[in-house]
Amino acid sequence: MQLSALLIPLLGLATIFHLQGEDSVETLPALEIRDRYLQPETRIALDTGISSILASDDWLRIGASDLAGALRRVPGVTISRYNVVGSYGGSDGGAVFIRGHGSARPGSDISILLDGIPRVVGVWSHPLLDTISIDTAASMHVHKSPQPVLLGNMAFGAVNILPNRQTPEDLRTGIRASWGRWDTHAISAQAGMASDQGDILFMASQRQSDGHRPNASGKTRALFLNAAYRVHPHLEARYLAHLSDSRADDPQPEGTSLPITERYDTSNAFQLIKVSAVDLPVRADFKAYVEQGKADWRQWHTPPPQPFPAQRLDTRTDSLNSGFHLNLSSSIDIPVQWIAGVHLDRIGGASTEDYAIAPDNRFDSVRMQTIAPFAHLSWQHELPGGSTIHSGGGLRYFHHDTFADETGAQLALAWDKQPVSVQFQYARSFNYPGAFVSVFGRRPAPWNVGDTWKDLEAEKVDAFELSFQWKASSRNQFIVSAFRHDASNALRIVSPPPLGYIRNIGSYTTEGIEASLRTRIAPALHTSLSATWMQSDTDIPNLPEWNLQASAVWTPHSLLEISVGYQHTSSQKVLNPRFGEKPVEVDGFHILDASIRLRLPESFARHAVIFANVENLTDAHYEYRPGYPMPRMAYSMGIELRW
């Protein structure tokens, strides 16, 4: 996809929209003092449990370039990466883990969604972060607990991204550009318009870096369109398209030298049609989607198939996902609220292992389908003395075309008397084997297992959580929760051959306590603190015992903002068991970041801000993977203009 060629007409459209709408845009007042935090807001709800909400300003303040960078300050979330820009594959080189989930099997049990639609590379059943540009996101909803009813399969934890759209209140055109160390640069542009009849928004972005180490370069590019037309006062039709193209190199552990530079290339096209009935007693959303993607993993294969020597190996993947989601919900204020619907998803694709001097392995397309009706009810009752009892629960039935049917369930009970609320939640969630088990089962001997891969069962987790919230005001909030997840039937690689294959032999328990505090010390000073303690009865990768966060955002003047953020992650076991590797330990680390944003006079633009970010201010040495040191002190600076 020639995204750079498409960027030129997009910028032309932005100019046209700017000229057409210049007279109608009102003068923007000075930057008002409002709540600002580096850490996301924590929320508790009957249908979703405890979750974190990020607005776009949250990740712009810390200079995040991708989804992993945007989520690194969320309590209970751990990330991994190799490079400054670009995610190398969907595991060690670029991934997100939530409370120990996301690395327990080949693939992932963390669901990444765009407007509720799962985004995965269908063959390997895990997300690729470079196919989802954060420049196109308006906000993110990070679910810490399993979500079997509303989000379905693969949601032991989840990140639901709400796409950007043009509204009449937003400025219509804009550009944001930055440059930093190691020739790291980024540019994004947008153009849009909105009226009572509909709205349209175009966005384009590119990020690139030479990398902080040899062979650590990366590039990501994206195009985005979100357009809607109000067919009827109560009926809206929307079309969304997201195109991406990326590459990331593997610099290899320090001291390792290979004849080639291992590289991961991806391209992806996601399209969604959404029809919504709005402003009625019942809200209805019908979504139909299709996603086509390519991933080319260029690697050095050792040990190779006998009797061949070590050689280059390309794993080429073609993904094809499609489906429809129908969601219905009550939209009026009544004591009993309900959500219901049915989701159909077909996930899969084809893959080829292309050896340089050995026979290729071709795995023809396999697509697996689930049909899942669901319903959730919530009810509240006022008690004497001003307190309220809330209760809720739901079921989702999974009908799978290959594996056994399952039923997911959620149950919640809460007591609320302002400013205090207490909630208990239970969920039973399932995660089906993906198309990858068919690929593994059809590999050459001794890996070939015939059709016995069809006997595998869905992974299961029983999750319990007790939360306490004290909310003295909208600007002062304290939340603490205790959680326990009991997983069974977890898929594991049994190795070495001839036993090597994926089996339901894993079980583990994770538990922990998470606490967060947000407060406005003064009108111009906002602080946030969080601490997460987690442990497991087995060596679960990417589960640090302690994760600490602290931040302060100070606005000494209505045009100036200064922020500082601190993060500590204790030592943890890492390395994904998809390769049969034994987890090893990496040291804990402390990171200090700082940023500054200055509002410019309106002679530059209706909204003009210059900014500078410094990551790892103390030049600390740390790594997410053994032998993969992360960047030392990194800086960037840039400008954002909107009209």
C-alpha positions as CSV (number, residue, x, y, z in Angstrom):
1,M,0.0,0.0,0.0
2,Q,1.5,3.3,-1.1
3,L,0.3,5.3,1.9
4,S,2.7,8.2,1.1
5,A,1.0,8.7,-2.3
6,L,-2.4,8.8,-0.6
7,L,-1.2,11.4,1.9
8,I,-0.9,14.1,-0.7
9,P,-4.6,14.2,-1.7
10,L,-5.5,14.0,1.9
11,L,-3.6,17.1,2.8
12,G,-5.2,18.8,-0.2
13,L,-8.6,17.9,1.2
14,A,-7.5,19.3,4.6
15,T,-6.7,22.6,3.0
16,I,-10.1,22.7,1.2
17,F,-12.0,22.0,4.4
18,H,-10.0,24.7,6.1
19,L,-10.8,27.4,3.5
20,Q,-14.4,26.5,3.4
21,G,-15.0,26.5,7.1
22,E,-12.6,29.4,8.2
23,D,-15.3,32.0,8.7
24,S,-17.6,29.8,10.7
25,V,-15.0,28.7,13.4
26,E,-15.3,30.7,16.6
27,T,-12.2,32.1,18.3
28,L,-10.8,29.5,20.7
29,P,-10.4,30.9,24.3
30,A,-7.2,30.5,26.3
31,L,-6.4,27.0,27.5
32,E,-8.6,26.5,30.5
33,I,-7.5,24.9,33.7
34,R,-9.1,21.5,34.0
35,D,-8.4,18.0,35.3
36,R,-5.1,16.7,33.8
37,Y,-3.4,13.4,34.7
38,L,-0.7,11.1,33.2
39,Q,-2.5,8.1,34.5
40,P,-5.9,7.0,33.3
41,E,-9.2,7.3,35.2
42,T,-10.3,4.2,37.0
43,R,-14.0,3.2,36.8
44,I,-16.2,0.5,38.3
45,A,-19.4,-0.7,36.6
46,L,-21.7,-3.7,36.9
47,D,-21.2,-4.9,33.3
48,T,-17.4,-4.3,33.0
49,G,-16.0,-4.5,36.5
50,I,-12.9,-2.3,37.2
51,S,-11.4,-0.7,34.1
52,S,-9.2,2.3,33.1
53,I,-10.3,5.0,30.7
54,L,-7.7,6.8,28.6
55,A,-8.3,10.0,26.6
56,S,-6.0,11.0,23.8
57,D,-4.4,13.7,25.9
58,D,-3.2,11.0,28.3
59,W,-0.9,9.3,25.8
60,L,0.1,12.6,24.0
61,R,1.5,13.9,27.2
62,I,3.9,11.0,27.5
63,G,4.8,11.0,23.8
64,A,3.5,7.5,23.2
65,S,4.1,6.3,19.6
66,D,2.0,3.1,19.7
67,L,-0.5,1.1,21.7
68,A,2.1,-0.4,24.1
69,G,3.5,3.0,24.8
70,A,0.1,4.5,25.4
71,L,-0.8,1.7,27.9
72,R,2.4,1.5,29.9
73,R,1.1,3.8,32.7
74,V,-2.1,1.8,33.2
75,P,-2.1,-0.1,36.6
76,G,-1.9,-3.8,36.1
77,V,-0.7,-3.6,32.6
78,T,2.8,-4.8,31.4
79,I,4.3,-4.3,28.0
80,S,7.2,-5.7,26.0
81,R,9.1,-4.2,23.0
82,Y,12.4,-4.3,21.1
83,N,12.4,-0.9,19.3
84,V,11.6,2.8,19.6
85,V,9.2,2.6,16.7
86,G,7.5,-0.5,15.4
87,S,6.4,-3.7,17.1
88,Y,8.3,-6.8,16.1
89,G,5.5,-9.4,15.7
90,G,2.8,-10.0,18.4
91,S,4.8,-11.3,21.3
92,D,8.2,-10.3,22.9
93,G,8.8,-7.6,20.3
94,G,5.6,-5.7,20.9
95,A,2.7,-6.8,23.1
96,V,0.4,-5.8,26.0
97,F,-0.3,-8.0,29.0
98,I,-3.0,-7.5,31.6
99,R,-2.7,-9.1,35.1
100,G,-0.7,-12.0,33.7
101,H,-2.8,-12.7,30.7
102,G,-1.6,-12.4,27.2
103,S,1.4,-14.7,27.1
104,A,0.1,-17.9,28.7
105,R,-0.2,-19.8,25.3
106,P,0.8,-19.6,21.7
107,G,-1.3,-16.6,20.6
108,S,-2.9,-14.3,23.1
109,D,-5.9,-14.2,25.4
110,I,-6.0,-10.4,25.5
111,S,-8.5,-8.9,23.1
112,I,-7.8,-5.7,21.2
113,L,-10.9,-4.2,19.7
114,L,-11.8,-1.2,17.5
115,D,-15.3,0.0,18.3
116,G,-16.0,-3.5,19.8
117,I,-14.7,-5.4,16.8
118,P,-11.8,-7.8,17.5
119,R,-8.5,-6.9,15.7
120,V,-6.3,-10.1,15.3
121,V,-4.1,-11.7,12.8
122,G,-6.5,-14.5,12.2
123,V,-4.0,-17.4,11.7
124,W,-2.1,-16.9,14.9
125,S,-5.0,-15.6,17.0
126,H,-3.2,-12.6,18.5
127,P,-3.2,-8.8,17.8
128,L,-0.4,-7.1,15.9
129,L,-0.1,-3.6,17.5
130,D,1.3,-1.9,14.4
131,T,-2.0,-2.6,12.6
132,I,-3.8,-0.3,15.0
133,S,-2.7,3.4,15.0
134,I,-3.3,5.3,18.2
135,D,-3.4,8.5,16.1
136,T,-6.9,7.5,15.0
137,A,-8.1,6.8,18.5
138,A,-10.3,9.1,20.5
139,S,-10.1,7.1,23.7
140,M,-9.3,3.6,25.1
141,H,-11.2,1.4,27.6
142,V,-8.9,-1.0,29.3
143,H,-10.8,-3.9,30.9
144,K,-8.8,-5.5,33.8
145,S,-11.1,-8.5,34.4
146,P,-12.4,-11.1,31.9
147,Q,-15.4,-9.9,29.8
148,P,-17.2,-13.0,28.5
149,V,-20.7,-11.4,28.1
150,L,-20.1,-8.1,26.3
151,L,-16.8,-8.8,24.6
152,G,-16.9,-12.6,24.1
153,N,-14.0,-14.9,23.1
154,M,-10.4,-14.1,23.8
155,A,-11.3,-11.4,26.4
156,F,-9.5,-12.5,29.6
157,G,-8.5,-8.9,29.5
158,A,-9.3,-6.3,26.8
159,V,-8.6,-3.0,25.3
160,N,-11.5,-1.4,23.4
161,I,-10.4,1.5,21.2
162,L,-13.1,4.1,20.3
163,P,-12.3,5.6,16.9
164,N,-11.9,9.3,16.3
165,R,-14.8,11.1,14.6
166,Q,-15.5,14.7,13.5
167,T,-17.9,16.7,15.7
168,P,-19.2,20.2,15.1
169,E,-17.4,21.4,18.2
170,D,-13.9,20.1,17.0
171,L,-11.6,22.2,14.9
172,R,-11.6,20.8,11.3
173,T,-8.1,20.5,10.2
174,G,-4.8,19.9,11.9
175,I,-1.2,18.7,11.7
176,R,1.1,17.4,14.4
177,A,4.8,16.8,13.8
178,S,7.7,15.9,16.1
179,W,11.4,15.0,15.9
180,G,13.6,13.3,18.4
181,R,16.8,11.3,19.2
182,W,18.0,8.6,16.7
183,D,16.2,10.5,13.9
184,T,12.9,9.5,15.4
185,H,10.2,11.6,13.7
186,A,6.4,11.5,13.4
187,I,3.8,13.4,11.5
188,S,0.0,13.2,11.4
189,A,-2.6,15.2,9.6
190,Q,-6.3,15.4,9.7
191,A,-9.2,17.0,7.9
192,G,-12.9,16.8,8.6
193,M,-16.3,18.5,8.5
194,A,-19.6,17.9,10.4
195,S,-23.2,19.1,10.2
196,D,-26.6,17.9,11.2
197,Q,-26.7,15.6,8.2
198,G,-23.4,13.8,9.0
199,D,-19.7,14.0,9.5
200,I,-16.5,12.9,7.8
201,L,-12.9,12.7,9.1
202,F,-9.7,11.8,7.2
203,M,-6.4,11.1,9.0
204,A,-3.0,10.1,7.9
205,S,0.2,9.4,10.0
206,Q,3.7,8.1,9.7
207,R,6.3,7.3,12.4
208,Q,9.9,6.3,11.7
209,S,13.1,5.8,13.7
210,D,16.7,4.6,13.0
211,G,16.5,2.9,16.4
212,H,18.6,3.1,19.5
213,R,20.7,0.1,18.5
214,P,22.0,-1.3,15.2
215,N,19.2,-3.2,13.3
216,A,16.5,-1.6,15.5
217,S,14.8,0.6,13.0
218,G,11.1,0.7,12.4
219,K,8.4,2.5,10.5
220,T,4.6,2.6,10.8
221,R,2.1,4.3,8.4
222,A,-1.7,4.6,8.6
223,L,-4.7,6.0,6.8
224,F,-8.1,6.4,8.4
225,L,-11.5,7.4,7.3
226,N,-14.6,7.7,9.4
227,A,-17.8,9.0,7.7
228,A,-21.4,9.1,8.6
229,Y,-24.7,10.2,7.1
230,R,-28.0,10.7,8.9
231,V,-30.4,8.8,6.7
232,H,-33.3,9.6,9.0
233,P,-33.5,11.6,12.3
234,H,-33.4,8.3,14.1
235,L,-31.1,6.3,11.6
236,E,-27.4,6.8,11.0
237,A,-25.1,4.9,8.6
238,R,-21.4,5.0,9.2
239,Y,-18.4,3.7,7.2
240,L,-14.9,3.3,8.8
241,A,-11.7,2.3,7.1
242,H,-8.3,1.8,8.6
243,L,-5.2,1.0,6.4
244,S,-1.8,0.3,7.9
245,D,1.7,-0.6,6.7
246,S,4.7,-1.2,8.9
247,R,8.1,-2.8,9.4
248,A,10.2,-3.5,12.5
249,D,13.7,-5.0,12.7
250,D,14.9,-7.4,15.4
251,P,18.3,-6.1,16.8
252,Q,18.9,-9.5,18.5
253,P,20.2,-10.0,22.0
254,E,23.5,-8.1,22.7
255,G,26.5,-10.1,21.5
256,T,24.5,-12.0,18.8
257,S,25.2,-11.6,15.1
258,L,23.2,-13.1,12.3
259,P,23.9,-13.2,8.5
260,I,20.6,-11.3,8.0
261,T,18.6,-8.7,9.8
262,E,15.4,-10.3,11.0
263,R,12.4,-8.2,10.0
264,Y,8.6,-8.2,10.6
265,D,6.6,-6.5,7.8
266,T,2.8,-6.1,8.1
267,S,0.0,-4.5,6.0
268,N,-3.6,-4.5,6.9
269,A,-7.0,-3.2,5.7
270,F,-9.9,-3.0,8.1
271,Q,-13.4,-1.9,7.0
272,L,-16.5,-1.5,9.1
273,I,-20.1,-0.6,8.1
274,K,-22.3,0.5,11.1
275,V,-26.0,1.3,11.0
276,S,-27.4,2.8,14.3
277,A,-30.9,3.5,15.5
278,V,-30.5,6.5,17.8
279,D,-32.7,8.7,20.0
280,L,-35.2,5.9,20.6
281,P,-36.2,4.0,23.7
282,V,-34.1,1.1,22.4
283,R,-30.7,1.8,20.8
284,A,-29.6,-0.6,18.0
285,D,-26.2,-1.0,16.4
286,F,-25.6,-3.3,13.5
287,K,-21.9,-3.7,12.5
288,A,-20.5,-5.7,9.5
289,Y,-16.7,-5.9,9.1
290,V,-14.0,-7.4,7.0
291,E,-10.3,-7.4,7.7
292,Q,-7.5,-8.5,5.4
293,G,-3.9,-8.5,6.5
294,K,-0.5,-9.7,5.5
295,A,2.5,-10.4,7.7
296,D,6.0,-11.4,6.5
297,W,8.3,-12.6,9.2
298,R,11.9,-12.8,7.9
299,Q,13.9,-14.8,10.3
300,W,17.0,-17.0,10.7
301,H,15.9,-20.6,11.4
302,T,18.0,-22.8,13.7
303,P,17.8,-25.7,14.2
304,P,16.4,-26.2,10.7
305,P,14.6,-29.2,9.2
306,Q,17.1,-32.1,8.9
307,P,19.5,-32.5,7.2
308,F,19.7,-28.9,6.1
309,P,22.0,-26.3,7.7
310,A,20.9,-23.1,9.4
311,Q,19.1,-21.0,6.8
312,R,16.8,-18.1,6.2
313,L,13.1,-18.7,6.8
314,D,10.2,-16.5,5.8
315,T,6.9,-17.1,7.5
316,R,4.2,-15.4,5.3
317,T,0.7,-15.0,6.7
318,D,-2.5,-14.0,5.0
319,S,-5.3,-13.2,7.4
320,L,-9.0,-12.9,6.5
321,N,-11.5,-12.0,9.3
322,S,-15.1,-11.0,8.9
323,G,-18.4,-11.0,10.7
324,F,-21.3,-9.0,12.0
325,H,-22.3,-7.7,15.5
326,L,-25.9,-6.8,16.5
327,N,-26.1,-4.9,19.8
328,L,-29.4,-3.8,21.4
329,S,-29.7,-1.8,24.6
330,S,-32.2,0.2,26.6
331,S,-31.5,3.9,26.3
332,I,-34.0,5.4,28.8
333,D,-33.5,5.9,32.5
334,I,-35.4,3.0,34.1
335,P,-34.6,0.8,37.1
336,V,-33.9,-2.3,35.0
337,Q,-31.3,-1.7,32.2
338,W,-30.5,-4.4,29.6
339,I,-28.1,-5.2,26.8
340,A,-28.5,-8.0,24.3
341,G,-27.4,-9.1,20.9
342,V,-25.6,-11.7,18.8
343,H,-22.1,-11.7,17.3
344,L,-20.8,-13.8,14.4
345,D,-17.1,-13.8,13.8
346,R,-15.0,-15.8,11.3
347,I,-11.3,-15.6,12.0
348,G,-8.5,-17.3,10.2
349,G,-6.3,-17.3,7.1
350,A,-3.4,-19.1,5.4
351,S,0.3,-19.4,6.1
352,T,3.5,-20.5,4.4
353,E,6.9,-21.4,5.9
354,D,9.3,-20.6,3.1
355,Y,12.8,-22.1,3.7
356,A,15.7,-20.9,1.6
357,I,17.1,-24.3,0.8
358,A,14.5,-26.7,2.1
359,P,10.9,-27.7,1.0
360,D,8.3,-25.1,1.9
361,N,5.4,-25.8,4.3
362,R,2.2,-24.5,3.0
363,F,-0.9,-24.3,5.3
364,D,-4.0,-23.7,3.3
365,S,-6.7,-21.4,4.7
366,V,-8.5,-22.3,7.8
367,R,-11.3,-20.1,9.2
368,M,-13.1,-20.8,12.4
369,Q,-16.5,-19.4,13.2
370,T,-18.4,-18.6,16.4
371,I,-22.0,-17.5,16.8
372,A,-22.6,-16.0,20.2
373,P,-26.0,-14.6,21.4
374,F,-25.7,-12.7,24.8
375,A,-27.8,-10.8,27.3
376,H,-27.0,-8.7,30.4
377,L,-29.5,-7.3,32.9
378,S,-28.7,-4.7,35.7
379,W,-31.1,-3.5,38.4
380,Q,-31.0,-1.0,41.2
381,H,-33.0,-0.4,44.3
382,E,-33.1,2.5,46.6
383,L,-32.7,1.7,50.3
384,P,-33.7,3.8,53.4
385,G,-30.9,6.2,54.4
386,G,-29.9,7.2,50.9
387,S,-28.0,4.0,49.9
388,T,-28.5,2.0,46.7
389,I,-28.2,-1.7,45.9
390,H,-27.1,-2.6,42.4
391,S,-27.1,-6.0,40.9
392,G,-26.3,-7.3,37.4
393,G,-25.6,-10.5,35.5
394,G,-25.4,-11.9,32.0
395,L,-24.8,-14.9,29.8
396,R,-23.1,-15.5,26.5
397,Y,-23.6,-18.8,24.6
398,F,-20.7,-19.7,22.3
399,H,-21.5,-22.0,19.3
400,H,-18.2,-22.9,17.7
401,D,-18.0,-24.7,14.3
402,T,-15.0,-26.7,15.3
403,F,-14.8,-27.0,19.1
404,A,-17.3,-27.7,21.9
405,D,-19.9,-25.1,22.7
406,E,-19.5,-23.1,26.0
407,T,-21.4,-20.6,28.1
408,G,-19.7,-17.6,29.6
409,A,-21.3,-15.8,32.6
410,Q,-20.9,-12.7,34.7
411,L,-22.5,-11.7,38.1
412,A,-22.1,-8.5,40.1
413,L,-23.5,-7.0,43.3
414,A,-22.7,-3.5,44.5
415,W,-23.7,-1.2,47.4
416,D,-23.4,2.5,47.0
417,K,-23.9,5.4,49.4
418,Q,-22.0,8.5,48.3
419,P,-19.1,9.0,48.6
420,V,-18.5,5.2,49.1
421,S,-19.3,2.2,47.0
422,V,-18.4,-1.5,47.2
423,Q,-18.7,-4.1,44.4
424,F,-18.2,-7.8,44.1
425,Q,-17.9,-9.4,40.7
426,Y,-17.6,-12.9,39.3
427,A,-17.0,-14.0,35.7
428,R,-16.4,-17.3,34.0
429,S,-14.8,-16.8,30.6
430,F,-13.6,-19.0,27.7
431,N,-10.9,-18.6,25.1
432,Y,-11.0,-21.0,22.1
433,P,-8.0,-22.4,20.3
434,G,-7.5,-20.5,17.1
435,A,-6.5,-21.5,13.6
436,F,-2.9,-21.8,14.8
437,V,-3.6,-25.2,16.4
438,S,-4.5,-26.5,12.9
439,V,-1.3,-25.0,11.5
440,F,0.8,-26.6,14.3
441,G,-1.0,-29.9,13.8
442,R,-0.3,-30.1,10.1
443,R,3.4,-29.4,10.3
444,P,5.8,-32.2,9.1
445,A,6.7,-35.1,11.4
446,P,7.3,-35.4,14.3
447,W,4.9,-32.4,14.9
448,N,2.1,-33.8,12.7
449,V,-0.8,-35.0,14.9
450,G,-3.5,-35.6,12.2
451,D,-6.9,-34.3,13.3
452,T,-6.4,-34.8,17.1
453,W,-6.0,-31.0,17.4
454,K,-9.8,-30.9,17.1
455,D,-10.0,-32.5,20.5
456,L,-8.5,-29.5,22.2
457,E,-10.8,-27.6,24.6
458,A,-11.3,-23.9,25.2
459,E,-9.2,-22.3,27.9
460,K,-11.2,-21.3,31.0
461,V,-10.8,-18.7,33.7
462,D,-12.9,-18.1,36.9
463,A,-12.3,-14.5,38.0
464,F,-13.3,-12.9,41.3
465,E,-12.9,-9.3,42.3
466,L,-13.8,-7.1,45.3
467,S,-13.6,-3.3,44.8
468,F,-13.9,-0.4,47.1
469,Q,-14.3,3.2,45.9
470,W,-14.2,6.5,47.8
471,K,-15.1,9.4,45.6
472,A,-15.3,12.7,47.6
473,S,-15.6,14.6,44.3
474,S,-15.0,14.3,40.6
475,R,-11.4,15.4,41.3
476,N,-10.6,13.3,44.3
477,Q,-11.0,9.5,44.0
478,F,-9.5,6.5,45.7
479,I,-10.1,2.9,44.5
480,V,-8.7,-0.4,45.8
481,S,-9.5,-3.8,44.5
482,A,-8.5,-7.4,45.3
483,F,-8.7,-10.0,42.5
484,R,-8.1,-13.7,41.8
485,H,-8.1,-15.5,38.5
486,D,-8.2,-19.3,38.4
487,A,-7.3,-20.6,34.9
488,S,-7.6,-24.1,33.6
489,N,-7.2,-26.0,30.3
490,A,-4.5,-23.5,29.4
491,L,-2.8,-24.4,26.1
492,R,0.9,-25.2,26.4
493,I,3.5,-26.5,24.1
494,V,4.8,-29.9,25.1
495,S,8.4,-30.3,23.9
496,P,10.7,-31.6,22.6
497,P,9.5,-33.7,19.7
498,P,8.1,-36.3,19.1
499,L,5.8,-35.2,22.0
500,G,6.0,-31.6,20.8
501,Y,2.5,-30.1,20.3
502,I,-0.1,-27.9,22.0
503,R,-2.0,-29.5,24.8
504,N,-4.6,-28.5,27.4
505,I,-2.2,-29.2,30.3
506,G,-1.8,-25.7,31.9
507,S,-3.5,-24.4,35.0
508,Y,-2.5,-21.4,37.1
509,T,-3.8,-18.9,39.6
510,T,-3.0,-15.2,39.7
511,E,-4.1,-12.9,42.4
512,G,-3.3,-9.3,43.5
513,I,-4.3,-6.0,44.9
514,E,-4.5,-2.8,42.9
515,A,-4.9,0.7,44.4
516,S,-5.1,4.1,42.8
517,L,-5.5,7.7,44.0
518,R,-6.3,10.8,41.9
519,T,-6.5,14.2,43.5
520,R,-6.3,17.8,42.6
521,I,-4.0,19.3,45.3
522,A,-4.6,22.8,44.0
523,P,-6.5,24.2,41.0
524,A,-3.3,24.1,38.9
525,L,-1.7,20.8,40.3
526,H,-3.1,17.4,39.7
527,T,-1.5,14.2,41.0
528,S,-2.0,10.5,40.7
529,L,-0.6,7.5,42.5
530,S,-1.1,3.8,41.9
531,A,0.3,0.5,43.2
532,T,-0.3,-3.0,41.9
533,W,0.8,-6.2,43.6
534,M,0.5,-9.5,41.8
535,Q,1.6,-13.1,42.2
536,S,1.0,-16.5,40.7
537,D,1.4,-20.1,41.8
538,T,3.5,-20.8,38.6
539,D,6.1,-19.0,36.5
540,I,3.7,-16.8,34.5
541,P,5.6,-14.5,32.1
542,N,5.1,-10.8,32.3
543,L,3.7,-10.7,35.8
544,P,5.9,-8.4,37.9
545,E,5.2,-8.6,41.6
546,W,5.1,-4.8,41.9
547,N,4.1,-2.0,39.5
548,L,4.2,1.5,40.9
549,Q,3.1,4.7,39.2
550,A,3.2,8.4,40.3
551,S,2.6,11.5,38.3
552,A,2.0,15.3,38.6
553,V,0.7,17.8,36.1
554,W,1.3,21.4,37.0
555,T,-0.3,24.3,35.1
556,P,1.5,27.5,36.4
557,H,-0.2,29.5,33.7
558,S,-3.2,28.9,31.5
559,L,-0.9,28.6,28.5
560,L,1.8,26.4,30.1
561,E,1.7,22.8,31.3
562,I,4.5,20.8,32.9
563,S,4.2,17.1,33.8
564,V,6.4,14.5,35.5
565,G,5.8,10.8,35.7
566,Y,7.5,8.0,37.6
567,Q,7.2,4.2,37.0
568,H,8.7,1.2,38.8
569,T,8.3,-2.3,37.6
570,S,9.9,-5.1,39.8
571,S,11.8,-8.1,38.4
572,Q,9.7,-10.5,36.4
573,K,9.8,-13.7,34.4
574,V,9.7,-13.3,30.7
575,L,9.9,-15.2,27.4
576,N,6.8,-16.6,25.7
577,P,6.1,-20.3,26.1
578,R,4.8,-20.5,22.5
579,F,8.4,-21.4,21.6
580,G,8.7,-23.9,24.5
581,E,11.2,-21.6,26.2
582,K,11.7,-21.7,29.9
583,P,10.8,-18.3,31.5
584,V,13.9,-16.3,32.6
585,E,14.1,-13.3,34.9
586,V,14.8,-9.7,34.0
587,D,15.7,-7.1,36.6
588,G,13.2,-4.5,37.8
589,F,13.6,-0.8,36.8
590,H,12.8,2.8,37.7
591,I,11.8,5.3,34.9
592,L,11.3,9.0,35.2
593,D,9.7,11.0,32.4
594,A,9.0,14.7,31.9
595,S,7.2,16.9,29.4
596,I,6.2,20.5,28.8
597,R,3.5,22.0,26.6
598,L,3.2,25.7,25.7
599,R,0.2,27.3,24.0
600,L,1.1,29.8,21.3
601,P,-0.8,32.9,20.3
602,E,-3.7,32.5,17.9
603,S,-1.7,34.2,15.1
604,F,-0.1,30.8,14.5
605,A,-3.4,28.9,14.5
606,R,-6.7,28.6,16.3
607,H,-5.0,25.9,18.4
608,A,-1.2,25.9,18.4
609,V,1.0,24.1,21.0
610,I,4.7,23.3,21.0
611,F,5.8,20.4,23.2
612,A,8.9,18.6,24.4
613,N,9.1,15.1,26.0
614,V,12.0,13.4,27.8
615,E,11.8,9.7,28.5
616,N,14.1,8.0,31.0
617,L,15.3,11.2,32.4
618,T,17.8,9.5,34.7
619,D,19.4,7.5,31.9
620,A,18.5,4.2,33.6
621,H,19.5,0.9,32.1
622,Y,16.4,-1.4,31.8
623,E,15.1,-4.1,29.5
624,Y,11.8,-6.0,28.9
625,R,13.7,-9.0,27.3
626,P,17.1,-10.5,28.1
627,G,19.8,-8.9,26.0
628,Y,17.4,-6.2,24.6
629,P,18.3,-2.9,26.4
630,M,15.7,-0.2,26.1
631,P,16.6,3.3,25.1
632,R,18.5,5.4,27.5
633,M,17.5,9.1,27.8
634,A,15.3,9.9,24.8
635,Y,14.0,13.3,23.9
636,S,11.6,14.6,21.3
637,M,10.0,18.0,20.4
638,G,7.3,19.1,18.1
639,I,4.3,21.3,17.3
640,E,0.6,20.7,17.0
641,L,-1.6,23.1,14.9
642,R,-5.3,23.1,14.4
643,W,-7.7,25.3,12.5
